[in-house]
């Protein structure tokens, strides 16, 4: 019989404790990169090791992902980069795509006023891309290494090729949209057959485009040979944007949104992201509510958080949009009395009906397949970067001869206000299509400080589920004290007001689900709850966590 006593018992118990807290983040002393594809993570670590800062690494990883993660990494999409520097400065670079000048409000409706597929598939789905100009802007302003050095790894991966992973092979096999376009088939199939894991994929045209960008910067992409060939193909194929659209594309630096939660300071994404407002609104409704009394994953905690989600997404549908076109009442939406008033409509014992929850009436505004990577460098500078083509492989269109995919970001607008988009989001007039406007986004790159020091950097792909995913990881870490890997791993749920469903991932117990049904929730199961990539800063180390739902990698040195 095994008998434990004294020291043996203590050791035994500590082993048990380690087992109960089963998920271990990747630890490193100085610097850390977490990205959704391992080759790209390795590029980032290499840049950091050789003296690059977090922004340099983010730019290099961004270009590498355009090669190794073609479903989401991109030159033909857009995104947001949030940086917080060791000296306390923060910057938010908005390189979200814009609607072309020829875009019109009802461009995706047929003669009977019904929504067509055109906002999702093909040339007309693409908005004017921002990624190349955004990465260049970040590098010019905050980078340290020569520009060409940051593109070299991506060029090598495209020109020499790299072995197709199981994840990439599966993803290429299942993308129906990609298979509709001959240039996409030419590059992402091998002589008409799917790539098998381990085979080498070479992207020579993309290498050529990257080499031109390495040599001449974004001027090449927005006004040079790449631009001319892109718009020639655009107009030959019924697409909308012109050379003037490309030349006129501007990155916008915006003040990051900031807010507090239980002694932590959050730095996050302002509009045209809906995510920062979302996280801060939801945390604001939760703070002091006692929602967490029964512990993480309890029916009462899930119920309360789902009700908070429902109220935020109702507000999102009406009040959030591109702030250059719509007066977004950010201060009103985040005002404490407003959030208290919203919270007071929550019944801790019963689910509300989404039809009964309307967007709120905050004080009016004063004038005023996505992927995420998180990086912290050895000096304590942090970057959270989320960028996207929108759907997996975007519009499905690879520009002939240029080797990159075009986004289908136009679907993030309210193509028909009041009707759901790809993410089943019901959105209103504020986010209707207008020339030059940026579609409302859910991307939520976020950085958290405690006592003025860097505590965490995180973000995710996952459409509307990004915002609730980021928030739940924050709750797990800040309220329930989980380590960053446990916080990312825990099963998640999602409510977005409409449809009136509480989506739950596998991993919740049947009795928890029964209790939620008993409170009136319409519980549905879901497999898609965002992929959170996060880094936590501890006193003596950095801890990185890639979401086990995906195929990413955390690594550092
Ligand atoms: O900006 C947005 O909200 C969407 N275009 C993000 C799309 C996305 O996350 C897809 N990835 N899973």
Coordinates of C-alpha atoms and ligand atoms in Angstrom, one line a residue:
X1 CA 0.0 0.0 0.0
X2 CA 1.3 3.5 -0.8
X3 CA 1.5 5.6 2.3
X4 CA 2.4 9.2 2.1
X5 CA 3.5 11.2 5.1
X6 CA 5.5 14.3 6.0
X7 CA 7.7 15.5 3.2
X8 CA 6.5 12.8 0.8
X9 CA 2.9 14.0 1.3
X10 CA 3.9 17.6 0.6
X11 CA 5.7 16.5 -2.6
X12 CA 2.7 14.4 -3.6
X13 CA 0.3 17.2 -3.0
X14 CA 2.4 19.6 -5.0
X15 CA 2.4 17.2 -7.9
X16 CA -1.3 16.9 -7.6
X17 CA -1.6 20.7 -7.6
X18 CA 0.6 20.9 -10.7
X19 CA -1.7 18.3 -12.4
X20 CA -4.9 20.2 -11.4
X21 CA -3.4 23.4 -13.0
X22 CA -2.5 21.4 -16.0
X23 CA -1.8 23.9 -18.7
X24 CA 1.6 25.4 -18.7
X25 CA 2.4 28.5 -20.7
X26 CA 5.7 28.7 -22.6
X27 CA 8.2 30.6 -20.5
X28 CA 11.1 32.7 -21.5
X29 CA 13.4 35.1 -19.7
X30 CA 13.6 38.1 -22.1
X31 CA 11.3 38.2 -25.0
X32 CA 8.3 36.4 -26.4
X33 CA 6.4 36.0 -29.7
X34 CA 3.0 34.3 -29.9
X35 CA 1.5 33.9 -33.4
X36 CA -0.9 31.6 -35.2
X37 CA 1.7 29.8 -37.3
X38 CA 5.0 28.3 -36.1
X39 CA 7.3 29.4 -38.9
X40 CA 6.1 33.0 -38.5
X41 CA 6.7 32.8 -34.7
X42 CA 10.3 31.7 -35.4
X43 CA 10.8 34.7 -37.7
X44 CA 9.7 37.0 -34.9
X45 CA 12.1 35.4 -32.4
X46 CA 14.9 35.7 -34.8
X47 CA 14.3 39.4 -35.4
X48 CA 14.2 40.0 -31.6
X49 CA 17.3 38.0 -31.0
X50 CA 19.2 40.0 -33.6
X51 CA 18.4 43.3 -32.0
X52 CA 15.0 44.2 -33.5
X53 CA 12.3 45.6 -31.2
X54 CA 8.7 44.4 -30.8
X55 CA 7.5 46.6 -33.7
X56 CA 10.3 45.2 -36.0
X57 CA 9.3 41.7 -35.0
X58 CA 5.6 42.4 -35.5
X59 CA 6.3 43.7 -39.0
X60 CA 8.4 40.7 -40.0
X61 CA 5.9 38.3 -38.5
X62 CA 3.1 40.2 -40.4
X63 CA 4.9 39.7 -43.7
X64 CA 5.8 36.1 -42.9
X65 CA 2.2 35.2 -42.1
X66 CA 1.2 36.6 -45.5
X67 CA 3.2 33.7 -46.9
X68 CA 2.7 30.9 -44.3
X69 CA -0.9 31.5 -43.2
X70 CA -2.5 32.5 -46.5
X71 CA -6.1 32.2 -45.0
X72 CA -5.5 35.3 -42.9
X73 CA -2.0 36.7 -43.1
X74 CA -2.0 39.1 -45.9
X75 CA -0.9 42.0 -48.1
X76 CA -4.4 42.4 -49.5
X77 CA -6.3 43.0 -46.2
X78 CA -6.0 45.3 -43.2
X79 CA -5.9 45.5 -39.4
X80 CA -4.9 47.3 -36.2
X81 CA -1.6 47.5 -34.4
X82 CA -1.5 48.5 -30.8
X83 CA 1.9 49.2 -29.2
X84 CA 2.8 50.1 -25.7
X85 CA 6.4 51.1 -25.2
X86 CA 8.6 50.7 -22.1
X87 CA 8.7 54.5 -21.6
X88 CA 4.9 54.5 -21.2
X89 CA 3.8 55.8 -24.6
X90 CA 1.1 53.9 -26.5
X91 CA 0.1 54.0 -30.2
X92 CA -2.8 52.6 -32.2
X93 CA -2.3 52.3 -35.9
X94 CA -5.5 51.8 -37.9
X95 CA -4.8 50.2 -41.3
X96 CA -8.3 48.9 -41.7
X97 CA -9.5 48.6 -45.4
X98 CA -11.7 51.4 -46.8
X99 CA -14.7 51.1 -49.2
X100 CA -13.7 52.2 -52.7
X101 CA -15.0 55.5 -54.1
X102 CA -17.4 53.7 -56.4
X103 CA -19.0 51.8 -53.5
X104 CA -22.7 52.5 -52.9
X105 CA -25.1 51.7 -50.1
X106 CA -27.1 49.0 -51.8
X107 CA -24.4 47.6 -54.0
X108 CA -24.9 44.1 -52.6
X109 CA -28.6 43.9 -53.1
X110 CA -30.3 42.4 -56.1
X111 CA -33.3 43.9 -58.0
X112 CA -35.6 42.5 -55.3
X113 CA -33.7 44.1 -52.5
X114 CA -32.2 40.7 -51.4
X115 CA -28.7 40.3 -50.2
X116 CA -26.3 38.7 -52.8
X117 CA -23.1 36.7 -52.2
X118 CA -21.1 39.6 -53.7
X119 CA -20.0 41.1 -50.4
X120 CA -18.2 37.8 -49.7
X121 CA -16.9 36.2 -52.9
X122 CA -15.0 37.6 -55.8
X123 CA -13.6 40.9 -56.9
X124 CA -16.4 43.1 -55.8
X125 CA -16.1 41.9 -52.2
X126 CA -12.7 43.6 -51.8
X127 CA -12.2 46.9 -50.0
X128 CA -9.0 48.9 -50.5
X129 CA -6.2 47.1 -48.5
X130 CA -4.3 48.8 -45.7
X131 CA -1.8 46.1 -44.5
X132 CA 1.3 47.2 -46.5
X133 CA 0.9 50.8 -45.6
X134 CA 0.1 50.0 -42.0
X135 CA 3.2 47.8 -41.5
X136 CA 5.4 50.4 -43.2
X137 CA 4.0 53.2 -41.0
X138 CA 4.6 51.2 -37.9
X139 CA 8.2 50.5 -39.0
X140 CA 9.0 54.1 -40.0
X141 CA 7.7 55.5 -36.8
X142 CA 8.8 52.9 -34.2
X143 CA 11.1 50.3 -35.9
X144 CA 14.8 50.0 -35.6
X145 CA 16.0 47.5 -38.2
X146 CA 16.3 48.2 -41.9
X147 CA 13.0 47.6 -43.8
X148 CA 14.5 45.1 -46.2
X149 CA 15.7 42.9 -43.3
X150 CA 12.1 42.6 -42.1
X151 CA 10.9 41.4 -45.4
X152 CA 13.8 39.0 -46.1
X153 CA 12.3 36.0 -44.1
X154 CA 8.9 36.3 -45.9
X155 CA 10.7 36.5 -49.3
X156 CA 12.7 33.4 -48.5
X157 CA 9.6 31.5 -47.4
X158 CA 7.7 32.5 -50.5
X159 CA 10.6 32.0 -53.0
X160 CA 12.1 28.8 -51.6
X161 CA 8.8 27.5 -50.2
X162 CA 8.1 25.7 -47.0
X163 CA 6.7 22.4 -46.0
X164 CA 2.9 22.4 -45.9
X165 CA 1.7 21.6 -42.3
X166 CA -1.3 19.4 -41.6
X167 CA -3.2 22.5 -40.6
X168 CA -2.5 24.3 -43.9
X169 CA -3.2 21.2 -45.9
X170 CA -6.6 20.8 -44.2
X171 CA -7.4 24.5 -44.5
X172 CA -6.6 24.5 -48.3
X173 CA -8.7 21.4 -48.8
X174 CA -11.7 22.9 -47.2
X175 CA -11.8 26.4 -48.7
X176 CA -14.7 26.4 -51.2
X177 CA -14.2 30.0 -52.0
X178 CA -10.5 29.7 -53.0
X179 CA -11.4 26.9 -55.5
X180 CA -13.7 29.2 -57.4
X181 CA -10.8 31.3 -58.9
X182 CA -8.3 29.9 -61.4
X183 CA -5.3 31.9 -60.1
X184 CA -6.0 30.8 -56.6
X185 CA -6.2 27.2 -57.8
X186 CA -3.0 27.6 -59.7
X187 CA -1.1 28.7 -56.5
X188 CA -2.9 26.9 -53.7
X189 CA -3.3 23.5 -55.5
X190 CA -0.5 21.5 -56.9
X191 CA -1.3 20.8 -60.6
X192 CA -5.0 20.5 -59.6
X193 CA -4.4 18.2 -56.6
X194 CA -4.5 19.3 -53.0
X195 CA -1.2 19.7 -51.2
X196 CA -0.3 16.9 -48.8
X197 CA 1.3 17.6 -45.5
X198 CA 5.1 17.8 -45.9
X199 CA 5.0 18.9 -49.6
X200 CA 6.7 22.2 -50.4
X201 CA 4.5 25.1 -51.4
X202 CA 6.4 27.8 -53.4
X203 CA 4.8 31.2 -54.1
X204 CA 7.0 32.8 -56.7
X205 CA 4.7 35.6 -57.7
X206 CA 4.2 36.6 -54.0
X207 CA 8.0 36.5 -53.6
X208 CA 8.2 39.0 -56.5
X209 CA 5.6 41.3 -55.0
X210 CA 7.4 41.2 -51.6
X211 CA 10.8 41.9 -53.3
X212 CA 9.3 45.0 -54.9
X213 CA 7.9 46.1 -51.6
X214 CA 11.3 45.4 -49.9
X215 CA 12.9 47.7 -52.5
X216 CA 10.4 50.5 -52.9
X217 CA 8.2 50.3 -49.8
X218 CA 4.5 50.9 -49.8
X219 CA 4.8 53.3 -52.7
X220 CA 5.2 50.2 -54.9
X221 CA 2.0 48.6 -53.6
X222 CA -0.1 51.7 -53.8
X223 CA 1.3 53.4 -56.9
X224 CA 3.9 51.3 -58.6
X225 CA 3.9 48.2 -60.8
X226 CA 1.9 46.2 -58.2
X227 CA -0.8 48.8 -58.0
X228 CA -1.0 49.1 -61.8
X229 CA -1.4 45.4 -62.3
X230 CA -3.8 45.1 -59.4
X231 CA -6.2 47.8 -60.8
X232 CA -5.9 46.5 -64.4
X233 CA -7.1 43.1 -63.1
X234 CA -9.7 44.7 -60.9
X235 CA -11.4 46.6 -63.8
X236 CA -11.1 43.6 -66.1
X237 CA -13.0 41.5 -63.6
X238 CA -15.7 43.9 -62.5
X239 CA -14.0 45.0 -59.3
X240 CA -14.5 48.4 -57.9
X241 CA -11.3 50.1 -56.8
X242 CA -9.1 52.3 -58.9
X243 CA -5.6 53.6 -58.8
X244 CA -7.0 56.7 -57.1
X245 CA -8.4 54.6 -54.4
X246 CA -5.0 52.9 -53.8
X247 CA -3.1 56.2 -54.0
X248 CA -5.5 57.8 -51.6
X249 CA -5.4 55.0 -48.9
X250 CA -4.3 56.5 -45.6
X251 CA -3.3 54.9 -42.3
X252 CA -4.8 56.7 -39.3
X253 CA -3.1 56.9 -35.9
X254 CA -5.8 57.1 -33.3
X255 CA -5.7 57.6 -29.6
X256 CA -6.0 54.1 -28.0
X257 CA -9.0 53.6 -25.8
X258 CA -8.2 53.3 -22.1
X259 CA -10.1 52.2 -19.1
X260 CA -9.8 50.6 -15.7
X261 CA -11.0 47.3 -14.2
X262 CA -10.4 46.3 -10.6
X263 CA -7.1 48.1 -10.4
X264 CA -5.8 47.1 -13.9
X265 CA -5.5 49.6 -16.7
X266 CA -6.5 48.5 -20.1
X267 CA -5.3 49.9 -23.4
X268 CA -7.4 48.8 -26.3
X269 CA -8.8 49.4 -29.8
X270 CA -11.0 52.5 -30.5
X271 CA -13.5 52.7 -33.3
X272 CA -13.6 51.7 -36.2
X273 CA -13.1 48.7 -33.9
X274 CA -16.1 47.8 -31.9
X275 CA -13.9 45.6 -29.7
X276 CA -12.3 48.1 -27.2
X277 CA -15.7 49.7 -26.5
X278 CA -17.1 46.2 -26.1
X279 CA -14.5 44.9 -23.6
X280 CA -14.7 48.1 -21.6
X281 CA -18.5 48.2 -21.6
X282 CA -18.8 44.6 -20.5
X283 CA -16.1 44.8 -17.8
X284 CA -17.8 48.1 -16.6
X285 CA -21.1 46.2 -16.2
X286 CA -19.4 43.3 -14.5
X287 CA -17.2 45.3 -12.0
X288 CA -18.7 45.1 -8.6
X289 CA -21.6 42.9 -9.7
X290 CA -20.4 39.9 -7.8
X291 CA -20.9 37.8 -11.0
X292 CA -17.9 35.7 -10.1
X293 CA -19.1 34.5 -6.6
X294 CA -19.8 30.9 -7.7
X295 CA -16.5 30.6 -9.6
X296 CA -15.4 30.3 -13.2
X297 CA -17.7 28.2 -15.4
X298 CA -20.6 28.3 -12.9
X299 CA -24.0 28.7 -14.3
X300 CA -24.5 31.9 -12.4
X301 CA -21.3 33.5 -13.7
X302 CA -22.1 32.4 -17.3
X303 CA -25.6 33.7 -17.0
X304 CA -24.5 37.1 -15.8
X305 CA -21.7 37.5 -18.3
X306 CA -24.0 36.4 -21.2
X307 CA -26.5 39.1 -20.2
X308 CA -23.7 41.7 -20.2
X309 CA -22.7 40.5 -23.7
X310 CA -26.3 40.7 -24.9
X311 CA -26.5 44.4 -23.8
X312 CA -23.2 45.3 -25.4
X313 CA -24.0 43.8 -28.8
X314 CA -27.3 45.6 -28.8
X315 CA -25.4 48.9 -28.4
X316 CA -22.9 47.8 -31.0
X317 CA -25.6 47.3 -33.6
X318 CA -26.7 50.9 -33.4
X319 CA -23.9 53.1 -32.1
X320 CA -20.6 51.8 -33.4
X321 CA -19.1 52.5 -36.8
X322 CA -16.2 54.4 -38.5
X323 CA -15.8 57.5 -36.4
X324 CA -14.8 59.5 -39.4
X325 CA -18.3 59.0 -40.8
X326 CA -20.5 58.6 -37.7
X327 CA -20.4 60.3 -34.3
X328 CA -19.7 57.3 -32.1
X329 CA -20.7 58.2 -28.5
X330 CA -17.7 56.5 -27.0
X331 CA -17.7 58.5 -23.8
X332 CA -21.5 58.0 -23.4
X333 CA -21.2 54.3 -24.0
X334 CA -18.5 53.9 -21.3
X335 CA -20.0 56.4 -18.8
X336 CA -20.4 54.7 -15.4
X337 CA -24.0 55.9 -14.8
X338 CA -25.0 54.6 -18.3
X339 CA -23.3 51.2 -17.6
X340 CA -25.0 51.0 -14.2
X341 CA -28.4 51.7 -15.8
X342 CA -27.7 48.9 -18.4
X343 CA -26.6 46.6 -15.6
X344 CA -29.7 47.3 -13.6
X345 CA -31.8 45.7 -16.3
X346 CA -30.1 42.3 -15.7
X347 CA -32.1 39.8 -13.7
X348 CA -29.5 37.5 -11.9
X349 CA -32.0 34.6 -12.1
X350 CA -33.6 34.9 -15.6
X351 CA -32.4 35.4 -19.1
X352 CA -33.7 38.5 -20.9
X353 CA -35.2 38.3 -24.3
X354 CA -33.1 40.0 -27.0
X355 CA -36.2 41.4 -28.5
X356 CA -36.8 43.2 -25.2
X357 CA -33.3 44.6 -25.0
X358 CA -32.9 47.6 -27.3
X359 CA -29.7 49.5 -28.0
X360 CA -29.4 51.9 -25.1
X361 CA -29.5 55.7 -25.2
X362 CA -26.1 56.9 -24.2
X363 CA -25.1 60.6 -24.0
X364 CA -24.5 61.7 -27.6
X365 CA -21.0 61.9 -29.0
X366 CA -19.0 65.1 -28.7
X367 CA -17.4 66.0 -32.0
X368 CA -14.8 64.4 -32.0
X369 CA -10.0 34.7 -41.2
X370 CA -8.0 37.2 -39.3
X371 CA -5.0 36.5 -37.2
X372 CA -3.4 38.0 -34.1
X373 CA 0.1 38.2 -32.8
X374 CA 1.4 39.3 -29.5
X375 CA 5.0 40.3 -28.9
X376 CA 7.0 41.6 -25.9
X377 CA 10.7 42.5 -26.5
X378 CA 13.6 42.5 -24.0
X379 CA 13.1 46.2 -23.2
X380 CA 9.5 45.7 -22.3
X381 CA 7.9 47.1 -25.4
X382 CA 4.7 45.3 -26.3
X383 CA 2.7 44.9 -29.6
X384 CA -0.7 43.4 -30.1
X385 CA -1.5 43.2 -33.8
X386 CA -4.6 41.8 -35.4
X387 CA -5.0 41.8 -39.2
X388 CA -7.3 40.1 -41.6
X389 CA -8.8 39.2 -45.0
X390 CA -12.1 38.8 -43.2
X391 CA -13.3 35.4 -44.3
X392 CA -10.7 32.6 -44.6
X393 CA -8.8 33.4 -47.8
X394 CA -10.8 36.6 -48.1
X395 CA -12.7 37.0 -51.3
X396 CA -11.0 33.9 -52.7
X397 CA -9.4 36.0 -55.4
X398 CA -5.6 35.9 -55.9
X399 CA -4.5 38.8 -58.1
X400 CA -3.0 37.2 -61.2
X401 CA 0.8 37.6 -61.3
X402 CA 1.0 39.2 -57.9
X403 CA 0.4 36.2 -55.7
X404 CA -1.7 37.8 -52.9
X405 CA -5.3 37.3 -51.9
X406 CA -7.8 40.1 -51.8
X407 CA -10.0 40.6 -48.7
X408 CA -13.8 40.4 -48.5
X409 CA -14.0 43.1 -45.8
X410 CA -17.0 44.8 -47.5
X411 CA -19.1 42.2 -45.8
X412 CA -18.3 43.8 -42.4
X413 CA -20.5 46.8 -43.4
X414 CA -24.3 46.5 -43.0
X415 CA -24.8 45.5 -46.6
X416 CA -28.5 45.6 -45.7
X417 CA -29.1 47.3 -42.4
X418 CA -31.0 45.0 -40.0
X419 CA -30.0 41.8 -41.8
X420 CA -27.2 39.5 -40.5
X421 CA -23.8 39.4 -42.1
X422 CA -21.3 36.5 -42.3
X423 CA -20.9 36.6 -38.5
X424 CA -24.7 36.7 -38.0
X425 CA -24.2 40.3 -36.7
X426 CA -27.2 42.5 -37.1
X427 CA -25.9 46.0 -37.8
X428 CA -27.5 49.3 -38.4
X429 CA -27.5 52.5 -40.5
X430 CA -24.3 53.8 -38.8
X431 CA -22.3 51.1 -40.5
X432 CA -24.0 51.3 -43.9
X433 CA -21.7 51.4 -47.0
X434 CA -20.3 54.8 -48.0
X435 CA -17.3 55.6 -50.2
X436 CA -14.1 55.9 -48.3
X437 CA -15.5 54.5 -45.1
X438 CA -14.0 51.8 -43.0
X439 CA -16.3 48.9 -42.1
X440 CA -16.9 48.3 -38.4
X441 CA -14.5 45.7 -37.0
X442 CA -14.5 43.4 -34.0
X443 CA -10.7 43.1 -33.9
X444 CA -9.6 43.9 -30.3
X445 CA -5.8 44.1 -29.8
X446 CA -5.5 44.8 -26.1
X447 CA -2.7 45.5 -23.6
X448 CA -3.2 45.4 -19.8
X449 CA -1.1 47.2 -17.2
X450 CA -1.0 46.8 -13.4
X451 CA 0.5 49.5 -11.3
X452 CA 1.7 51.2 -14.5
X453 CA 3.7 48.1 -15.6
X454 CA 3.1 45.8 -18.5
X455 CA 0.9 42.9 -17.4
X456 CA -0.5 41.3 -20.5
X457 CA -0.9 41.6 -24.3
X458 CA -3.5 39.7 -26.2
X459 CA -6.0 39.6 -29.0
X460 CA -7.6 37.1 -31.4
X461 CA -9.3 36.3 -34.7
X462 CA -12.8 35.1 -34.7
X463 CA -15.2 37.7 -36.1
X464 CA -17.8 38.8 -33.6
X465 CA -16.5 36.3 -31.1
X466 CA -13.2 38.1 -30.8
X467 CA -14.6 40.6 -28.3
X468 CA -16.1 38.0 -25.9
X469 CA -13.1 35.8 -26.3
X470 CA -10.7 38.5 -25.3
X471 CA -12.9 39.5 -22.4
X472 CA -13.3 36.0 -21.0
X473 CA -9.5 35.5 -21.1
X474 CA -9.2 38.7 -19.1
X475 CA -11.8 37.6 -16.6
X476 CA -10.0 34.2 -16.2
X477 CA -6.7 35.9 -15.6
X478 CA -7.8 39.1 -13.6
X479 CA -10.7 37.8 -11.6
X480 CA -10.0 34.1 -11.3
X481 CA -6.2 34.2 -11.1
X482 CA -5.5 31.7 -13.8
X483 CA -2.2 31.5 -15.5
X484 CA -2.3 32.8 -19.1
X485 CA -2.4 29.3 -20.7
X486 CA -5.3 28.2 -18.4
X487 CA -7.0 31.5 -19.0
X488 CA -6.8 30.9 -22.8
X489 CA -7.7 27.2 -22.6
X490 CA -10.9 27.4 -20.5
X491 CA -14.1 26.7 -22.4
X492 CA -15.7 29.8 -23.6
X493 CA -19.2 31.0 -24.5
X494 CA -20.7 33.8 -26.5
X495 CA -23.8 35.8 -26.8
X496 CA -24.2 38.6 -29.4
X497 CA -27.8 39.8 -28.7
X498 CA -29.0 38.6 -32.1
X499 CA -29.6 35.8 -32.7
X500 CA -30.9 35.2 -29.2
X501 CA -28.7 32.2 -28.5
X502 CA -26.1 31.4 -25.9
X503 CA -23.3 29.7 -27.8
X504 CA -21.3 27.3 -25.7
X505 CA -18.2 25.5 -26.5
X506 CA -17.6 21.8 -25.5
X507 CA -16.3 21.5 -22.0
X508 CA -19.2 22.8 -19.9
X509 CA -20.9 20.2 -17.7
X510 CA -24.4 19.0 -18.6
X511 CA -25.8 20.3 -15.3
X512 CA -24.4 23.8 -15.9
X513 CA -26.1 23.8 -19.3
X514 CA -29.3 22.5 -17.7
X515 CA -29.2 25.3 -15.1
X516 CA -28.7 27.9 -17.9
X517 CA -31.6 26.5 -19.8
X518 CA -33.6 26.6 -16.6
X519 CA -32.9 30.4 -16.4
X520 CA -34.3 30.8 -19.9
X521 CA -31.2 30.8 -22.1
X522 CA -31.5 29.3 -25.5
X523 CA -28.3 27.3 -25.4
X524 CA -26.6 26.3 -28.7
X525 CA -23.3 24.5 -29.1
X526 CA -20.5 26.0 -31.1
X527 CA -17.0 25.1 -32.2
X528 CA -15.9 28.7 -33.0
X529 CA -14.9 30.9 -30.1
X530 CA -11.9 32.9 -31.3
X531 CA -8.2 32.0 -31.1
X532 CA -6.6 34.1 -28.4
X533 CA -2.8 34.6 -28.5
X534 CA -1.5 36.1 -25.3
X535 CA 1.6 37.0 -23.2
X536 CA 1.7 37.6 -19.5
X537 CA 4.6 39.4 -17.9
X538 CA 5.6 38.0 -14.5
X539 CA 8.2 39.2 -12.1
X540 CA 11.0 36.9 -13.4
X541 CA 9.8 35.7 -16.8
X542 CA 7.4 36.1 -19.7
X543 CA 4.7 33.5 -20.2
X544 CA 3.2 33.0 -23.7
X545 CA 0.0 31.1 -24.5
X546 CA -1.1 30.1 -28.0
X547 CA -4.8 29.0 -28.2
X548 CA -4.9 25.2 -28.3
X549 CA -8.0 25.6 -30.6
X550 CA -5.5 26.6 -33.3
X551 CA -2.1 25.7 -34.6
X552 CA 0.0 28.5 -33.4
X553 CA 3.2 28.7 -31.4
X554 CA 4.6 30.6 -28.5
X555 CA 8.4 31.0 -28.3
X556 CA 10.9 33.3 -26.7
X557 CA 14.4 33.5 -25.4
Ligands
LIG1 O1 -12.8 43.0 -38.6 C1 -13.6 42.1 -38.2 O2 -14.3 42.1 -37.3 C2 -13.6 40.8 -39.1 N1 -13.3 41.1 -40.4 C3 -12.7 39.8 -38.5 C4 -12.8 38.5 -39.2 C5 -12.3 37.3 -38.4 O3 -11.9 37.5 -37.3 C6 -12.3 36.0 -39.1 N2 -11.5 35.1 -38.4 N3 -11.7 34.1 -37.9

